PDB file of C-alpha atoms and ligand atoms in Angstrom:
ATOM      1  CA  MET A  18     -82.477  36.835  41.484  1.00 85.00           C
ATOM      2  CA  ALA A  19     -81.100  36.291  38.005  1.00 92.00           C
ATOM      3  CA  GLN A  20     -83.338  35.661  35.005  1.00 97.00           C
ATOM      4  CA  LEU A  21     -83.249  31.905  34.372  1.00 98.00           C
ATOM      5  CA  GLN A  22     -85.644  31.707  31.445  1.00 98.00           C
ATOM      6  CA  VAL A  23     -84.193  30.398  28.173  1.00 98.00           C
ATOM      7  CA  GLN A  24     -85.590  30.397  24.655  1.00 98.00           C
ATOM      8  CA  LEU A  25     -84.636  27.554  22.322  1.00 98.00           C
ATOM      9  CA  ASN A  26     -86.215  28.766  19.113  1.00 98.00           C
ATOM     10  CA  ARG A  27     -89.920  27.871  19.541  1.00 98.00           C
ATOM     11  CA  LEU A  28     -89.359  26.264  22.951  1.00 98.00           C
ATOM     12  CA  LYS A  29     -89.435  28.521  25.992  1.00 98.00           C
ATOM     13  CA  LEU A  30     -88.232  27.024  29.290  1.00 98.00           C
ATOM     14  CA  ARG A  31     -88.558  28.600  32.716  1.00 98.00           C
ATOM     15  CA  ASN A  32     -84.990  27.570  33.433  1.00 98.00           C
ATOM     16  CA  PRO A  33     -82.307  25.531  31.672  1.00 98.00           C
ATOM     17  CA  ILE A  34     -82.366  22.463  33.946  1.00 98.00           C
ATOM     18  CA  LEU A  35     -84.098  19.427  32.427  1.00 99.00           C
ATOM     19  CA  VAL A  36     -84.052  15.749  33.275  1.00 99.00           C
ATOM     20  CA  ALA A  37     -82.938  13.271  30.620  1.00 99.00           C
ATOM     21  CA  SER A  38     -84.990  10.576  28.970  1.00 98.00           C
ATOM     22  CA  GLY A  39     -84.593   7.133  30.511  1.00 98.00           C
ATOM     23  CA  THR A  40     -83.416   8.419  33.873  1.00 98.00           C
ATOM     24  CA  PHE A  41     -86.652   9.812  35.275  1.00 98.00           C
ATOM     25  CA  GLY A  42     -89.214   7.143  34.332  1.00 97.00           C
ATOM     26  CA  TYR A  43     -92.562   8.779  33.547  1.00 98.00           C
ATOM     27  CA  ALA A  44     -92.025  11.236  36.435  1.00 98.00           C
ATOM     28  CA  ARG A  45     -94.488   9.538  38.848  1.00 97.00           C
ATOM     29  CA  GLU A  46     -91.587   7.468  40.115  1.00 95.00           C
ATOM     30  CA  MET A  47     -89.729  10.664  41.080  1.00 98.00           C
ATOM     31  CA  ALA A  48     -92.589  12.627  42.641  1.00 98.00           C
ATOM     32  CA  ALA A  49     -91.431  11.849  46.192  1.00 97.00           C
ATOM     33  CA  PHE A  50     -87.991  13.298  45.524  1.00 97.00           C
ATOM     34  CA  VAL A  51     -88.405  16.245  43.157  1.00 98.00           C
ATOM     35  CA  ASP A  52     -90.563  19.367  43.106  1.00 98.00           C
ATOM     36  CA  PHE A  53     -91.348  19.243  39.397  1.00 98.00           C
ATOM     37  CA  ALA A  54     -92.383  22.909  39.401  1.00 98.00           C
ATOM     38  CA  LYS A  55     -88.735  23.822  39.937  1.00 98.00           C
ATOM     39  CA  LEU A  56     -87.546  22.135  36.754  1.00 98.00           C
ATOM     40  CA  GLY A  57     -87.230  23.611  33.306  1.00 98.00           C
ATOM     41  CA  GLY A  58     -88.742  20.424  31.946  1.00 98.00           C
ATOM     42  CA  ILE A  59     -89.034  16.661  31.993  1.00 98.00           C
ATOM     43  CA  VAL A  60     -88.118  14.229  29.209  1.00 98.00           C
ATOM     44  CA  PRO A  61     -89.752  10.862  29.878  1.00 98.00           C
ATOM     45  CA  LYS A  62     -88.520   7.490  28.586  1.00 98.00           C
ATOM     46  CA  THR A  63     -88.481   7.043  24.816  1.00 98.00           C
ATOM     47  CA  VAL A  64     -91.782   5.874  23.370  1.00 98.00           C
ATOM     48  CA  THR A  65     -92.078   3.811  20.181  1.00 98.00           C
ATOM     49  CA  GLY A  66     -95.063   2.952  18.016  1.00 98.00           C
ATOM     50  CA  GLU A  67     -95.335  -0.601  19.291  1.00 98.00           C
ATOM     51  CA  PRO A  68     -94.648  -1.947  22.801  1.00 98.00           C
ATOM     52  CA  ARG A  69     -91.090  -3.269  23.137  1.00 98.00           C
ATOM     53  CA  ILE A  70     -89.737  -5.680  25.737  1.00 98.00           C
ATOM     54  CA  GLY A  71     -86.172  -4.404  25.389  1.00 98.00           C
ATOM     55  CA  ASN A  72     -82.936  -6.357  25.539  1.00 98.00           C
ATOM     56  CA  PRO A  73     -82.115  -9.488  27.551  1.00 98.00           C
ATOM     57  CA  PRO A  74     -80.740  -8.962  31.080  1.00 98.00           C
ATOM     58  CA  PRO A  75     -78.417  -7.973  32.600  1.00 98.00           C
ATOM     59  CA  ARG A  76     -79.239  -4.540  31.168  1.00 98.00           C
ATOM     60  CA  THR A  77     -77.138  -2.300  33.410  1.00 98.00           C
ATOM     61  CA  VAL A  78     -73.682  -2.553  34.905  1.00 98.00           C
ATOM     62  CA  GLU A  79     -71.646  -0.064  36.892  1.00 98.00           C
ATOM     63  CA  ALA A  80     -68.488   1.307  35.312  1.00 98.00           C
ATOM     64  CA  THR A  81     -65.780   3.530  36.742  1.00 97.00           C
ATOM     65  CA  SER A  82     -67.539   6.891  37.330  1.00 97.00           C
ATOM     66  CA  GLY A  83     -70.460   5.817  35.234  1.00 98.00           C
ATOM     67  CA  MET A  84     -72.820   3.157  34.086  1.00 98.00           C
ATOM     68  CA  LEU A  85     -73.430   1.023  31.021  1.00 98.00           C
ATOM     69  CA  ASN A  86     -76.984   0.310  29.927  1.00 98.00           C
ATOM     70  CA  SER A  87     -78.468  -1.823  27.198  1.00 98.00           C
ATOM     71  CA  ILE A  88     -82.162  -1.346  27.949  1.00 98.00           C
ATOM     72  CA  GLY A  89     -83.180  -1.555  24.304  1.00 97.00           C
ATOM     73  CA  LEU A  90     -86.016   0.996  24.390  1.00 97.00           C
ATOM     74  CA  ASP A  91     -88.243  -1.112  26.646  1.00 98.00           C
ATOM     75  CA  ASN A  92     -91.594   0.722  26.683  1.00 98.00           C
ATOM     76  CA  ASP A  93     -95.322   0.090  26.424  1.00 97.00           C
ATOM     77  CA  GLY A  94     -95.851   1.832  23.078  1.00 98.00           C
ATOM     78  CA  ILE A  95     -97.537   5.036  22.016  1.00 98.00           C
ATOM     79  CA  ASP A  96    -101.131   4.028  22.754  1.00 98.00           C
ATOM     80  CA  THR A  97    -100.372   3.236  26.390  1.00 98.00           C
ATOM     81  CA  PHE A  98     -98.219   6.373  26.627  1.00 98.00           C
ATOM     82  CA  ILE A  99    -101.172   8.450  25.458  1.00 98.00           C
ATOM     83  CA  GLU A 100    -103.655   6.663  27.700  1.00 98.00           C
ATOM     84  CA  LYS A 101    -101.628   6.269  30.897  1.00 98.00           C
ATOM     85  CA  HIS A 102     -98.796   8.761  30.942  1.00 98.00           C
ATOM     86  CA  ILE A 103     -99.758  11.895  28.994  1.00 98.00           C
ATOM     87  CA  PRO A 104    -102.688  12.740  31.302  1.00 97.00           C
ATOM     88  CA  TYR A 105    -100.305  12.755  34.281  1.00 98.00           C
ATOM     89  CA  LEU A 106     -97.254  14.269  32.607  1.00 98.00           C
ATOM     90  CA  SER A 107     -99.076  17.054  30.799  1.00 96.00           C
ATOM     91  CA  ASN A 108    -100.618  18.290  34.030  1.00 97.00           C
ATOM     92  CA  LEU A 109     -97.318  18.759  35.801  1.00 98.00           C
ATOM     93  CA  ASP A 110     -96.190  22.327  36.357  1.00 98.00           C
ATOM     94  CA  THR A 111     -93.203  22.016  34.042  1.00 98.00           C
ATOM     95  CA  ALA A 112     -92.508  21.569  30.334  1.00 98.00           C
ATOM     96  CA  LEU A 113     -93.154  18.081  28.976  1.00 98.00           C
ATOM     97  CA  ILE A 114     -90.751  17.090  26.212  1.00 98.00           C
ATOM     98  CA  ALA A 115     -91.893  13.736  24.827  1.00 98.00           C
ATOM     99  CA  ASN A 116     -89.117  11.543  23.428  1.00 98.00           C
ATOM    100  CA  ILE A 117     -89.946   9.338  20.438  1.00 98.00           C
ATOM    101  CA  ALA A 118     -88.135   6.711  18.354  1.00 97.00           C
ATOM    102  CA  GLY A 119     -88.979   4.776  15.224  1.00 96.00           C
ATOM    103  CA  ARG A 120     -87.386   2.475  12.690  1.00 95.00           C
ATOM    104  CA  THR A 121     -88.351   4.576   9.679  1.00 95.00           C
ATOM    105  CA  VAL A 122     -89.020   8.218   8.882  1.00 96.00           C
ATOM    106  CA  GLU A 123     -92.703   7.288   8.621  1.00 96.00           C
ATOM    107  CA  ASP A 124     -92.618   5.800  12.142  1.00 96.00           C
ATOM    108  CA  PHE A 125     -91.329   9.086  13.523  1.00 97.00           C
ATOM    109  CA  ALA A 126     -93.886  11.096  11.567  1.00 98.00           C
ATOM    110  CA  ASN A 127     -96.736   8.807  12.681  1.00 98.00           C
ATOM    111  CA  LEU A 128     -95.732   9.136  16.327  1.00 98.00           C
ATOM    112  CA  ALA A 129     -95.528  12.906  15.995  1.00 98.00           C
ATOM    113  CA  GLY A 130     -98.932  12.903  14.292  1.00 98.00           C
ATOM    114  CA  LYS A 131    -100.479  10.876  17.130  1.00 98.00           C
ATOM    115  CA  LEU A 132     -99.098  13.298  19.706  1.00 98.00           C
ATOM    116  CA  ALA A 133     -99.964  16.428  17.714  1.00 98.00           C
ATOM    117  CA  GLU A 134    -103.345  16.917  19.373  1.00 96.00           C
ATOM    118  CA  PHE A 135    -101.966  17.102  22.930  1.00 97.00           C
ATOM    119  CA  ASP A 136    -101.366  20.712  23.763  1.00 92.00           C
ATOM    120  CA  GLY A 137     -99.745  19.771  27.085  1.00 96.00           C
ATOM    121  CA  ILE A 138     -96.636  18.756  25.153  1.00 98.00           C
ATOM    122  CA  ALA A 139     -93.997  21.483  24.945  1.00 98.00           C
ATOM    123  CA  ALA A 140     -91.667  19.806  22.442  1.00 98.00           C
ATOM    124  CA  LEU A 141     -90.622  16.485  20.920  1.00 99.00           C
ATOM    125  CA  GLU A 142     -87.149  15.064  21.347  1.00 98.00           C
ATOM    126  CA  LEU A 143     -86.241  12.583  18.601  1.00 98.00           C
ATOM    127  CA  ASN A 144     -84.178   9.660  19.781  1.00 98.00           C
ATOM    128  CA  ILE A 145     -82.052   9.129  16.685  1.00 97.00           C
ATOM    129  CA  SER A 146     -79.150   7.921  18.781  1.00 95.00           C
ATOM    130  CA  CYS A 147     -79.972   4.806  20.837  1.00 92.00           C
ATOM    131  CA  PRO A 148     -76.944   2.500  20.572  1.00 91.00           C
ATOM    132  CA  ASN A 149     -78.840  -0.493  21.974  1.00 90.00           C
ATOM    133  CA  VAL A 150     -81.353  -1.377  19.262  1.00 92.00           C
ATOM    134  CA  SER A 151     -80.740  -2.337  15.666  1.00 86.00           C
ATOM    135  CA  GLY A 152     -81.205   0.740  13.513  1.00 82.00           C
ATOM    136  CA  GLY A 153     -81.389   2.940  16.620  1.00 77.00           C
ATOM    137  CA  VAL A 154     -78.583   5.202  15.542  1.00 79.00           C
ATOM    138  CA  ASP A 155     -79.122   5.068  11.803  1.00 83.00           C
ATOM    139  CA  PHE A 156     -80.770   8.491  11.635  1.00 92.00           C
ATOM    140  CA  GLY A 157     -78.162   9.943  13.954  1.00 93.00           C
ATOM    141  CA  THR A 158     -75.108   8.848  12.005  1.00 95.00           C
ATOM    142  CA  ASN A 159     -76.038  10.301   8.637  1.00 96.00           C
ATOM    143  CA  PRO A 160     -76.615  14.048   8.162  1.00 97.00           C
ATOM    144  CA  ASP A 161     -79.170  13.566   5.364  1.00 97.00           C
ATOM    145  CA  SER A 162     -81.183  11.040   7.375  1.00 96.00           C
ATOM    146  CA  ALA A 163     -81.127  13.360  10.391  1.00 97.00           C
ATOM    147  CA  ARG A 164     -82.405  16.166   8.159  1.00 98.00           C
ATOM    148  CA  ASP A 165     -85.174  14.011   6.682  1.00 97.00           C
ATOM    149  CA  VAL A 166     -86.483  12.684   9.978  1.00 97.00           C
ATOM    150  CA  VAL A 167     -86.509  16.123  11.595  1.00 98.00           C
ATOM    151  CA  LYS A 168     -88.338  17.586   8.614  1.00 98.00           C
ATOM    152  CA  ALA A 169     -90.932  14.801   8.603  1.00 98.00           C
ATOM    153  CA  VAL A 170     -91.654  15.333  12.302  1.00 98.00           C
ATOM    154  CA  ARG A 171     -91.840  19.095  11.857  1.00 98.00           C
ATOM    155  CA  ASP A 172     -94.376  18.602   9.103  1.00 98.00           C
ATOM    156  CA  ALA A 173     -96.435  16.195  11.218  1.00 98.00           C
ATOM    157  CA  CYS A 174     -96.904  18.217  14.401  1.00 98.00           C
ATOM    158  CA  PRO A 175     -96.919  21.769  15.738  1.00 98.00           C
ATOM    159  CA  PHE A 176     -94.253  21.157  18.396  1.00 98.00           C
ATOM    160  CA  PRO A 177     -90.680  22.391  18.598  1.00 98.00           C
ATOM    161  CA  VAL A 178     -88.404  19.539  17.490  1.00 99.00           C
ATOM    162  CA  ILE A 179     -85.178  18.524  19.222  1.00 99.00           C
ATOM    163  CA  ALA A 180     -82.849  15.935  17.689  1.00 98.00           C
ATOM    164  CA  LYS A 181     -80.909  13.903  20.255  1.00 98.00           C
ATOM    165  CA  LEU A 182     -77.521  13.208  18.716  1.00 98.00           C
ATOM    166  CA  THR A 183     -75.173  10.294  19.120  1.00 97.00           C
ATOM    167  CA  PRO A 184     -71.508  10.853  19.925  1.00 98.00           C
ATOM    168  CA  ASN A 185     -70.688   7.557  18.188  1.00 97.00           C
ATOM    169  CA  VAL A 186     -69.743   9.223  14.918  1.00 97.00           C
ATOM    170  CA  THR A 187     -66.560  10.604  13.427  1.00 97.00           C
ATOM    171  CA  ASP A 188     -67.853  14.172  13.238  1.00 98.00           C
ATOM    172  CA  ILE A 189     -70.940  15.062  15.262  1.00 98.00           C
ATOM    173  CA  THR A 190     -71.079  18.557  13.756  1.00 98.00           C
ATOM    174  CA  LYS A 191     -72.107  17.134  10.368  1.00 98.00           C
ATOM    175  CA  VAL A 192     -75.151  15.410  11.864  1.00 98.00           C
ATOM    176  CA  ALA A 193     -76.010  18.545  13.831  1.00 98.00           C
ATOM    177  CA  GLU A 194     -75.901  20.473  10.556  1.00 98.00           C
ATOM    178  CA  GLY A 195     -78.245  17.916   8.993  1.00 98.00           C
ATOM    179  CA  ALA A 196     -80.705  18.289  11.876  1.00 98.00           C
ATOM    180  CA  ALA A 197     -80.523  22.074  11.560  1.00 98.00           C
ATOM    181  CA  LYS A 198     -81.229  21.850   7.819  1.00 98.00           C
ATOM    182  CA  GLY A 199     -84.298  19.747   8.587  1.00 98.00           C
ATOM    183  CA  GLY A 200     -85.615  22.531  10.798  1.00 98.00           C
ATOM    184  CA  ALA A 201     -84.664  21.297  14.273  1.00 98.00           C
ATOM    185  CA  ASP A 202     -85.341  23.882  16.966  1.00 99.00           C
ATOM    186  CA  ALA A 203     -82.466  22.442  18.978  1.00 99.00           C
ATOM    187  CA  VAL A 204     -80.179  19.438  19.317  1.00 98.00           C
ATOM    188  CA  SER A 205     -79.469  17.454  22.454  1.00 98.00           C
ATOM    189  CA  CYS A 206     -75.774  16.615  22.755  1.00 98.00           C
ATOM    190  CA  VAL A 207     -75.262  13.718  23.504  1.00 98.00           C
ATOM    191  CA  ASN A 208     -76.658  10.230  23.988  1.00 98.00           C
ATOM    192  CA  THR A 209     -74.443   7.503  25.443  1.00 98.00           C
ATOM    193  CA  PHE A 210     -71.060   6.345  24.201  1.00 98.00           C
ATOM    194  CA  GLN A 211     -70.956   2.733  23.074  1.00 97.00           C
ATOM    195  CA  GLY A 212     -68.968   0.535  25.426  1.00 98.00           C
ATOM    196  CA  MET A 213     -68.844  -2.880  27.041  1.00 98.00           C
ATOM    197  CA  ALA A 214     -67.999  -4.725  30.241  1.00 98.00           C
ATOM    198  CA  ILE A 215     -66.436  -8.182  30.512  1.00 98.00           C
ATOM    199  CA  ASP A 216     -66.374 -10.699  33.353  1.00 98.00           C
ATOM    200  CA  TRP A 217     -62.898 -11.913  32.598  1.00 98.00           C
ATOM    201  CA  LYS A 218     -63.149 -14.903  34.953  1.00 98.00           C
ATOM    202  CA  LYS A 219     -66.095 -16.223  32.958  1.00 98.00           C
ATOM    203  CA  ARG A 220     -64.597 -14.907  29.713  1.00 98.00           C
ATOM    204  CA  LYS A 221     -68.002 -13.414  28.957  1.00 98.00           C
ATOM    205  CA  PRO A 222     -69.520  -9.999  28.299  1.00 98.00           C
ATOM    206  CA  ILE A 223     -71.610  -8.864  31.289  1.00 98.00           C
ATOM    207  CA  LEU A 224     -74.479  -7.202  29.428  1.00 98.00           C
ATOM    208  CA  GLY A 225     -77.064  -9.484  27.851  1.00 98.00           C
ATOM    209  CA  ASN A 226     -76.815  -7.425  24.661  1.00 98.00           C
ATOM    210  CA  ILE A 227     -72.982  -7.549  24.859  1.00 98.00           C
ATOM    211  CA  LEU A 228     -72.579  -3.834  24.067  1.00 97.00           C
ATOM    212  CA  GLY A 229     -74.168  -0.929  25.907  1.00 98.00           C
ATOM    213  CA  GLY A 230     -74.145   2.836  26.243  1.00 98.00           C
ATOM    214  CA  LEU A 231     -71.847   4.517  28.753  1.00 98.00           C
ATOM    215  CA  SER A 232     -73.221   7.470  30.730  1.00 98.00           C
ATOM    216  CA  GLY A 233     -72.370   9.328  33.940  1.00 98.00           C
ATOM    217  CA  PRO A 234     -69.423  11.484  35.037  1.00 98.00           C
ATOM    218  CA  ALA A 235     -67.014   9.313  33.011  1.00 98.00           C
ATOM    219  CA  ILE A 236     -68.331  10.837  29.770  1.00 98.00           C
ATOM    220  CA  LYS A 237     -68.607  14.467  30.881  1.00 98.00           C
ATOM    221  CA  PRO A 238     -65.454  15.782  29.169  1.00 98.00           C
ATOM    222  CA  LEU A 239     -66.418  13.941  25.987  1.00 98.00           C
ATOM    223  CA  ALA A 240     -69.948  15.336  25.973  1.00 99.00           C
ATOM    224  CA  LEU A 241     -68.637  18.804  26.775  1.00 99.00           C
ATOM    225  CA  ARG A 242     -66.335  18.590  23.774  1.00 98.00           C
ATOM    226  CA  CYS A 243     -69.311  17.648  21.579  1.00 98.00           C
ATOM    227  CA  VAL A 244     -71.308  20.663  22.796  1.00 99.00           C
ATOM    228  CA  TYR A 245     -68.356  22.965  22.177  1.00 98.00           C
ATOM    229  CA  GLN A 246     -67.853  21.658  18.629  1.00 98.00           C
ATOM    230  CA  VAL A 247     -71.541  21.694  17.730  1.00 98.00           C
ATOM    231  CA  ALA A 248     -71.941  25.226  19.095  1.00 98.00           C
ATOM    232  CA  LYS A 249     -69.272  26.390  16.681  1.00 98.00           C
ATOM    233  CA  ALA A 250     -70.898  24.568  13.752  1.00 98.00           C
ATOM    234  CA  VAL A 251     -74.615  25.391  13.957  1.00 98.00           C
ATOM    235  CA  ASP A 252     -76.802  28.357  14.861  1.00 98.00           C
ATOM    236  CA  ILE A 253     -79.534  26.389  16.612  1.00 98.00           C
ATOM    237  CA  PRO A 254     -79.568  26.005  20.408  1.00 99.00           C
ATOM    238  CA  ILE A 255     -77.971  23.017  22.105  1.00 99.00           C
ATOM    239  CA  ILE A 256     -79.155  21.042  25.111  1.00 99.00           C
ATOM    240  CA  GLY A 257     -76.088  19.624  26.849  1.00 99.00           C
ATOM    241  CA  VAL A 258     -76.298  16.142  28.316  1.00 98.00           C
ATOM    242  CA  GLY A 259     -73.646  13.715  29.441  1.00 98.00           C
ATOM    243  CA  GLY A 260     -72.386  13.165  32.963  1.00 98.00           C
ATOM    244  CA  ILE A 261     -73.733  16.409  34.421  1.00 99.00           C
ATOM    245  CA  ALA A 262     -73.944  15.953  38.178  1.00 98.00           C
ATOM    246  CA  ASN A 263     -73.147  19.229  39.935  1.00 98.00           C
ATOM    247  CA  LEU A 264     -73.191  23.012  39.574  1.00 98.00           C
ATOM    248  CA  ASN A 265     -69.747  23.245  37.985  1.00 98.00           C
ATOM    249  CA  ASP A 266     -70.802  20.750  35.339  1.00 99.00           C
ATOM    250  CA  VAL A 267     -73.901  22.832  34.561  1.00 99.00           C
ATOM    251  CA  LEU A 268     -71.849  26.015  34.286  1.00 98.00           C
ATOM    252  CA  GLU A 269     -69.249  24.379  32.067  1.00 98.00           C
ATOM    253  CA  PHE A 270     -71.897  23.176  29.605  1.00 99.00           C
ATOM    254  CA  LEU A 271     -73.589  26.584  29.507  1.00 98.00           C
ATOM    255  CA  VAL A 272     -70.305  28.366  28.916  1.00 98.00           C
ATOM    256  CA  ALA A 273     -69.404  25.792  26.221  1.00 98.00           C
ATOM    257  CA  GLY A 274     -72.550  26.769  24.327  1.00 98.00           C
ATOM    258  CA  ALA A 275     -75.496  24.824  25.761  1.00 99.00           C
ATOM    259  CA  SER A 276     -78.691  26.842  26.226  1.00 99.00           C
ATOM    260  CA  ALA A 277     -80.083  24.184  28.534  1.00 99.00           C
ATOM    261  CA  ILE A 278     -78.828  20.945  30.070  1.00 99.00           C
ATOM    262  CA  GLN A 279     -80.233  17.565  31.038  1.00 99.00           C
ATOM    263  CA  ILE A 280     -79.410  15.653  34.190  1.00 98.00           C
ATOM    264  CA  GLY A 281     -79.248  11.937  33.419  1.00 98.00           C
ATOM    265  CA  THR A 282     -77.411   9.230  35.327  1.00 98.00           C
ATOM    266  CA  ALA A 283     -77.074  11.425  38.440  1.00 98.00           C
ATOM    267  CA  ASN A 284     -80.853  11.042  38.945  1.00 98.00           C
ATOM    268  CA  PHE A 285     -80.260   7.392  39.817  1.00 98.00           C
ATOM    269  CA  TYR A 286     -77.937   8.021  42.770  1.00 97.00           C
ATOM    270  CA  ASP A 287     -79.041  11.554  43.746  1.00 98.00           C
ATOM    271  CA  PRO A 288     -82.716  11.850  42.753  1.00 98.00           C
ATOM    272  CA  GLY A 289     -83.136  15.374  44.124  1.00 98.00           C
ATOM    273  CA  VAL A 290     -80.163  16.774  42.206  1.00 98.00           C
ATOM    274  CA  SER A 291     -82.068  18.423  39.327  1.00 98.00           C
ATOM    275  CA  ALA A 292     -84.262  20.707  41.466  1.00 98.00           C
ATOM    276  CA  ARG A 293     -81.350  21.515  43.759  1.00 98.00           C
ATOM    277  CA  LEU A 294     -79.254  22.622  40.789  1.00 98.00           C
ATOM    278  CA  VAL A 295     -81.884  25.190  39.788  1.00 98.00           C
ATOM    279  CA  ASP A 296     -81.371  26.961  43.138  1.00 98.00           C
ATOM    280  CA  GLU A 297     -77.617  26.565  42.916  1.00 98.00           C
ATOM    281  CA  LEU A 298     -77.548  28.001  39.392  1.00 98.00           C
ATOM    282  CA  ASP A 299     -79.607  30.981  40.494  1.00 98.00           C
ATOM    283  CA  ALA A 300     -77.177  31.697  43.357  1.00 98.00           C
ATOM    284  CA  ALA A 301     -74.152  31.206  41.106  1.00 98.00           C
ATOM    285  CA  LEU A 302     -75.451  33.713  38.553  1.00 98.00           C
ATOM    286  CA  ASP A 303     -75.956  36.270  41.318  1.00 97.00           C
ATOM    287  CA  ALA A 304     -72.454  35.618  42.597  1.00 97.00           C
ATOM    288  CA  GLU A 305     -71.048  36.079  39.071  1.00 97.00           C
ATOM    289  CA  GLY A 306     -73.004  39.314  38.619  1.00 97.00           C
ATOM    290  CA  CYS A 307     -74.975  37.851  35.697  1.00 97.00           C
ATOM    291  CA  ALA A 308     -78.431  39.386  35.230  1.00 97.00           C
ATOM    292  CA  THR A 309     -79.497  36.455  33.081  1.00 98.00           C
ATOM    293  CA  VAL A 310     -78.325  32.957  32.329  1.00 98.00           C
ATOM    294  CA  ASN A 311     -77.902  34.108  28.732  1.00 98.00           C
ATOM    295  CA  ASP A 312     -74.835  36.054  29.872  1.00 98.00           C
ATOM    296  CA  LEU A 313     -73.080  32.710  30.357  1.00 98.00           C
ATOM    297  CA  ILE A 314     -74.323  30.719  27.373  1.00 98.00           C
ATOM    298  CA  GLY A 315     -71.549  30.257  24.810  1.00 98.00           C
ATOM    299  CA  SER A 316     -69.233  32.669  26.623  1.00 98.00           C
ATOM    300  CA  VAL A 317     -66.174  30.400  26.342  1.00 98.00           C
ATOM    301  CA  HIS A 318     -63.180  31.917  24.594  1.00 96.00           C
ATOM    302  CA  SER A 319     -59.633  30.701  24.082  1.00 83.00           C
TER     303      SER A 319
HETATM  304  C1  SIN B  29     -82.112   2.259  25.865  1.00 57.17           C
HETATM  305  O1  SIN B  29     -83.344   2.133  26.044  1.00 57.17           O
HETATM  306  O2  SIN B  29     -81.429   1.337  25.405  1.00 57.17           O
HETATM  307  C2  SIN B  29     -81.427   3.516  26.245  1.00 57.17           C
HETATM  308  C3  SIN B  29     -81.945   4.664  25.507  1.00 57.17           C
HETATM  309  C4  SIN B  29     -80.968   5.311  24.615  1.00 57.17           C
HETATM  310  O3  SIN B  29     -79.759   5.087  24.721  1.00 57.17           O
HETATM  311  O4  SIN B  29     -81.386   6.096  23.767  1.00 57.17           O
END
């Protein structure tokens, strides 16, 4: 058996297969389908300071090889997250990476401060990249803002900090550099690509919020490109996310430079995929003669 453990600065994971925020609920919903102990970690739905009702429906629509969502960070707020979800999530036999979002740097720092006392949390992922709420991507489109928000969260809690980046920028490497300057332990590459769907017969957009974020296999080559570029630009580890659905996808992201990956949209149509991929990765490393997954990470060359 190959060594699957990966180290992302201060965050140690038993293997590089995680599940992405917004695609795995608060894990309870997936307990019938997934042996959580197999996973490298779980990233539950983004939590904000206050409860949010999200965007008007319809909030999802299928696209060719993917899906558009405009959920709008619907969640019950940090107090309910702490009361209802942390006790369950932090007792699972896998790393819990809480995902937080705010409208200001202070919001992010306050959320981190509220979570700081929970030692069942392995890391915080900062959602600075939601395309579906006003201001959701502001921190993710400006390198200095990304730096400032990462630094504020680092100062407010003892956890490793991961910045989840948006691909909806001209040059994602600049924002990754900002996050690295702020002290990010890692960056997640990438959140969804802004898109839309139209019912041409009605001459109307389909999503209630008009625009949404595209995810699923349709975006895999785009996300892979982002990982490749960011890996060349920064020294901090990368978590690849974007359309990963099978073993080849996992291997491509690792070789491109990701130290771990997140399964997102595939959880909706193949809920057991994440745990299955851990076994498949193990077998693939053996077949490749790799003693450790680190032998693959960033091994691409032209
Ligand atoms: C949403 O809640 O709108 C999706 C989350 C995200 O894109 O960050």
